[in-house]
Amino acid sequence: MVIHVDHLSKSFDYYKKETGIKKSIKNLFHREKLTKDAVMKVSFDIEEGEIVAFLGPNGAGKTTTLKMLSGILFPTLGTANVLGYTPWERKSDFKKQFSIVMGQKNQLWMDLPASDSLYLNKCIYEIEDQSYKDTLGELVELMDVKDLLHVQVRRLSLGERMKMELIAALLHRPRIIFLDEPTIGLDLISQKKIREFLKHYNKESRMTILLTSHYMKDIEDLCKRTIVINEGRLVYDGEIRKINEVMNEKKLMKLTFSKIVDQEDLAAIGSIKEYNGYDVVLEVEREKLKDYSRTVLDHFPVIDLNIEDIPLEDGIARLYEKADHADE
């Protein structure tokens, strides 16, 4: 395995700030210290070449975990081993074998053309001239940005800029890349091109990818496995397609009627998710799907019936809710 995480935890101390002049003066002499547990005893292993989705709601601890795995932050408790190194020791050999790309932060100089920032990375990572030339040529061709290398970064579109960010992260051919919201704010076409690039590059180089994203299309297209955390705790680690099995195997029954059907009659079959009289979406138990389908066809004016899986984002949202209720 290339990543081993064992009971990794991170807490942050902060101070309570009250409003008003008197309380502000009081805070100069006595402040109430509070502790925020951002990550709590998270454990998982990742094998070489895997593309793993690392999911959770805002504030769940995803970025904090990635920062610990890349050595940016020291943990409060627990251990991690990445490529045989302890990340927060920040050894030079380790830093040359991974990259981290954060969709909301830039590593390129905005006032310079991308080619200057890429050449700076060549010098930082001590990449040989021929290797740099070959790798850069391969990456710009795959990303289709050859004509943009000498354009000032601030004049590039958001999608073009993200492509350059990925090229900068991959110049030294890392074995692991941490991607934190790499497609945030991008249009659908740009998102698709970046997904296609990552899928191809992973297949060719066996690079391990740990990906956070709020776009379910990124997750469905790239990942077979997902790790889900909520409020700092790991709540699921397994195949994406099995998430609905964890959530008791629900199915969606989409119905179209020739005339209006009363909601109360439909509620006896399943949970009503959408309803406008003629078109209805019911959530039903998978084990009783045949019985429910027969009942609907026998007792209602059905002109169309479709059965679908619960959307991935709904299954993941329920995992969050399940974790919240477990703490109550």
PDB file of N, CA, C and O in Angstrom, residues 106 108-117 145-158 160-162 164-165:
ATOM      1  N   ASN A 106      -4.063  29.007  -5.916  1.00  0.00           N
ATOM      2  CA  ASN A 106      -3.212  28.957  -7.105  1.00  0.00           C
ATOM      3  C   ASN A 106      -1.760  28.691  -6.729  1.00  0.00           C
ATOM      4  O   ASN A 106      -1.275  29.189  -5.713  1.00  0.00           O
ATOM      5  N   LEU A 108       0.361  28.917  -9.544  1.00  0.00           N
ATOM      6  CA  LEU A 108       0.967  29.631 -10.663  1.00  0.00           C
ATOM      7  C   LEU A 108       0.988  31.134 -10.376  1.00  0.00           C
ATOM      8  O   LEU A 108       0.087  31.664  -9.734  1.00  0.00           O
ATOM      9  N   TRP A 109       2.003  31.822 -10.902  1.00  0.00           N
ATOM     10  CA  TRP A 109       2.096  33.275 -10.752  1.00  0.00           C
ATOM     11  C   TRP A 109       1.131  33.924 -11.743  1.00  0.00           C
ATOM     12  O   TRP A 109       1.239  33.732 -12.953  1.00  0.00           O
ATOM     13  N   MET A 110       0.174  34.695 -11.211  1.00  0.00           N
ATOM     14  CA  MET A 110      -0.892  35.237 -12.049  1.00  0.00           C
ATOM     15  C   MET A 110      -0.402  36.230 -13.091  1.00  0.00           C
ATOM     16  O   MET A 110      -0.987  36.356 -14.171  1.00  0.00           O
ATOM     17  N   ASP A 111       0.674  36.981 -12.789  1.00  0.00           N
ATOM     18  CA  ASP A 111       1.144  38.033 -13.697  1.00  0.00           C
ATOM     19  C   ASP A 111       2.172  37.534 -14.709  1.00  0.00           C
ATOM     20  O   ASP A 111       2.634  38.307 -15.557  1.00  0.00           O
ATOM     21  N   LEU A 112       2.523  36.248 -14.624  1.00  0.00           N
ATOM     22  CA  LEU A 112       3.497  35.675 -15.544  1.00  0.00           C
ATOM     23  C   LEU A 112       2.821  34.660 -16.451  1.00  0.00           C
ATOM     24  O   LEU A 112       1.786  34.094 -16.094  1.00  0.00           O
ATOM     25  N   PRO A 113       3.401  34.396 -17.614  1.00  0.00           N
ATOM     26  CA  PRO A 113       2.867  33.306 -18.437  1.00  0.00           C
ATOM     27  C   PRO A 113       3.069  31.972 -17.734  1.00  0.00           C
ATOM     28  O   PRO A 113       4.001  31.811 -16.931  1.00  0.00           O
ATOM     29  N   ALA A 114       2.215  31.003 -18.028  1.00  0.00           N
ATOM     30  CA  ALA A 114       2.293  29.706 -17.367  1.00  0.00           C
ATOM     31  C   ALA A 114       3.645  29.050 -17.568  1.00  0.00           C
ATOM     32  O   ALA A 114       4.152  28.356 -16.671  1.00  0.00           O
ATOM     33  N   SER A 115       4.266  29.267 -18.708  1.00  0.00           N
ATOM     34  CA  SER A 115       5.554  28.633 -19.008  1.00  0.00           C
ATOM     35  C   SER A 115       6.614  29.021 -17.983  1.00  0.00           C
ATOM     36  O   SER A 115       7.479  28.196 -17.636  1.00  0.00           O
ATOM     37  N   ASP A 116       6.563  30.265 -17.457  1.00  0.00           N
ATOM     38  CA  ASP A 116       7.548  30.699 -16.457  1.00  0.00           C
ATOM     39  C   ASP A 116       7.359  29.948 -15.137  1.00  0.00           C
ATOM     40  O   ASP A 116       8.326  29.504 -14.508  1.00  0.00           O
ATOM     41  N   SER A 117       6.099  29.803 -14.705  1.00  0.00           N
ATOM     42  CA  SER A 117       5.827  29.066 -13.468  1.00  0.00           C
ATOM     43  C   SER A 117       6.189  27.594 -13.614  1.00  0.00           C
ATOM     44  O   SER A 117       6.690  26.970 -12.674  1.00  0.00           O
ATOM     45  N   VAL A 145      -3.328  22.496 -24.514  1.00  0.00           N
ATOM     46  CA  VAL A 145      -3.095  23.886 -24.106  1.00  0.00           C
ATOM     47  C   VAL A 145      -1.751  24.406 -24.627  1.00  0.00           C
ATOM     48  O   VAL A 145      -1.214  25.380 -24.090  1.00  0.00           O
ATOM     49  N   LYS A 146      -1.223  23.786 -25.678  1.00  0.00           N
ATOM     50  CA  LYS A 146       0.086  24.175 -26.199  1.00  0.00           C
ATOM     51  C   LYS A 146       0.145  25.645 -26.567  1.00  0.00           C
ATOM     52  O   LYS A 146       1.144  26.338 -26.314  1.00  0.00           O
ATOM     53  N   ASP A 147      -0.936  26.168 -27.146  1.00  0.00           N
ATOM     54  CA  ASP A 147      -0.957  27.563 -27.605  1.00  0.00           C
ATOM     55  C   ASP A 147      -1.151  28.559 -26.462  1.00  0.00           C
ATOM     56  O   ASP A 147      -1.118  29.774 -26.695  1.00  0.00           O
ATOM     57  N   LEU A 148      -1.342  28.050 -25.233  1.00  0.00           N
ATOM     58  CA  LEU A 148      -1.608  28.946 -24.103  1.00  0.00           C
ATOM     59  C   LEU A 148      -0.431  29.072 -23.144  1.00  0.00           C
ATOM     60  O   LEU A 148      -0.508  29.817 -22.174  1.00  0.00           O
ATOM     61  N   LEU A 149       0.646  28.358 -23.417  1.00  0.00           N
ATOM     62  CA  LEU A 149       1.779  28.337 -22.482  1.00  0.00           C
ATOM     63  C   LEU A 149       2.373  29.719 -22.241  1.00  0.00           C
ATOM     64  O   LEU A 149       2.865  30.006 -21.144  1.00  0.00           O
ATOM     65  N   HIS A 150       2.344  30.570 -23.254  1.00  0.00           N
ATOM     66  CA  HIS A 150       2.994  31.878 -23.134  1.00  0.00           C
ATOM     67  C   HIS A 150       1.996  33.009 -22.915  1.00  0.00           C
ATOM     68  O   HIS A 150       2.327  34.186 -23.105  1.00  0.00           O
ATOM     69  N   VAL A 151       0.795  32.636 -22.485  1.00  0.00           N
ATOM     70  CA  VAL A 151      -0.228  33.626 -22.155  1.00  0.00           C
ATOM     71  C   VAL A 151      -0.189  33.899 -20.654  1.00  0.00           C
ATOM     72  O   VAL A 151      -0.052  32.977 -19.850  1.00  0.00           O
ATOM     73  N   GLN A 152      -0.324  35.170 -20.272  1.00  0.00           N
ATOM     74  CA  GLN A 152      -0.357  35.544 -18.862  1.00  0.00           C
ATOM     75  C   GLN A 152      -1.469  34.761 -18.158  1.00  0.00           C
ATOM     76  O   GLN A 152      -2.598  34.691 -18.638  1.00  0.00           O
ATOM     77  N   VAL A 153      -1.136  34.162 -17.007  1.00  0.00           N
ATOM     78  CA  VAL A 153      -2.074  33.272 -16.330  1.00  0.00           C
ATOM     79  C   VAL A 153      -3.399  33.964 -16.019  1.00  0.00           C
ATOM     80  O   VAL A 153      -4.470  33.364 -16.160  1.00  0.00           O
ATOM     81  N   ARG A 154      -3.370  35.237 -15.610  1.00  0.00           N
ATOM     82  CA  ARG A 154      -4.607  35.922 -15.255  1.00  0.00           C
ATOM     83  C   ARG A 154      -5.528  36.117 -16.468  1.00  0.00           C
ATOM     84  O   ARG A 154      -6.713  36.398 -16.299  1.00  0.00           O
ATOM     85  N   ARG A 155      -5.004  35.952 -17.664  1.00  0.00           N
ATOM     86  CA  ARG A 155      -5.825  36.105 -18.864  1.00  0.00           C
ATOM     87  C   ARG A 155      -6.424  34.777 -19.334  1.00  0.00           C
ATOM     88  O   ARG A 155      -7.179  34.745 -20.308  1.00  0.00           O
ATOM     89  N   LEU A 156      -6.093  33.701 -18.645  1.00  0.00           N
ATOM     90  CA  LEU A 156      -6.664  32.399 -18.988  1.00  0.00           C
ATOM     91  C   LEU A 156      -8.042  32.244 -18.350  1.00  0.00           C
ATOM     92  O   LEU A 156      -8.322  32.843 -17.313  1.00  0.00           O
ATOM     93  N   SER A 157      -8.877  31.428 -18.965  1.00  0.00           N
ATOM     94  CA  SER A 157     -10.163  31.113 -18.343  1.00  0.00           C
ATOM     95  C   SER A 157      -9.912  30.223 -17.136  1.00  0.00           C
ATOM     96  O   SER A 157      -8.815  29.669 -16.964  1.00  0.00           O
ATOM     97  N   LEU A 158     -10.943  30.057 -16.304  1.00  0.00           N
ATOM     98  CA  LEU A 158     -10.783  29.226 -15.106  1.00  0.00           C
ATOM     99  C   LEU A 158     -10.426  27.792 -15.470  1.00  0.00           C
ATOM    100  O   LEU A 158      -9.572  27.165 -14.836  1.00  0.00           O
ATOM    101  N   GLU A 160      -8.902  26.736 -18.268  1.00  0.00           N
ATOM    102  CA  GLU A 160      -7.538  26.711 -18.790  1.00  0.00           C
ATOM    103  C   GLU A 160      -6.517  26.830 -17.673  1.00  0.00           C
ATOM    104  O   GLU A 160      -5.480  26.169 -17.681  1.00  0.00           O
ATOM    105  N   ARG A 161      -6.851  27.650 -16.684  1.00  0.00           N
ATOM    106  CA  ARG A 161      -5.947  27.824 -15.548  1.00  0.00           C
ATOM    107  C   ARG A 161      -5.813  26.523 -14.753  1.00  0.00           C
ATOM    108  O   ARG A 161      -4.721  26.156 -14.315  1.00  0.00           O
ATOM    109  N   MET A 162      -6.930  25.814 -14.560  1.00  0.00           N
ATOM    110  CA  MET A 162      -6.876  24.564 -13.807  1.00  0.00           C
ATOM    111  C   MET A 162      -6.064  23.514 -14.556  1.00  0.00           C
ATOM    112  O   MET A 162      -5.348  22.711 -13.951  1.00  0.00           O
ATOM    113  N   MET A 164      -3.482  24.148 -16.397  1.00  0.00           N
ATOM    114  CA  MET A 164      -2.094  24.522 -16.140  1.00  0.00           C
ATOM    115  C   MET A 164      -1.671  24.138 -14.725  1.00  0.00           C
ATOM    116  O   MET A 164      -0.522  23.728 -14.493  1.00  0.00           O
ATOM    117  N   GLU A 165      -2.602  24.271 -13.770  1.00  0.00           N
ATOM    118  CA  GLU A 165      -2.306  23.878 -12.389  1.00  0.00           C
ATOM    119  C   GLU A 165      -1.994  22.382 -12.324  1.00  0.00           C
ATOM    120  O   GLU A 165      -1.061  21.956 -11.635  1.00  0.00           O
TER     121      GLU A 165
END
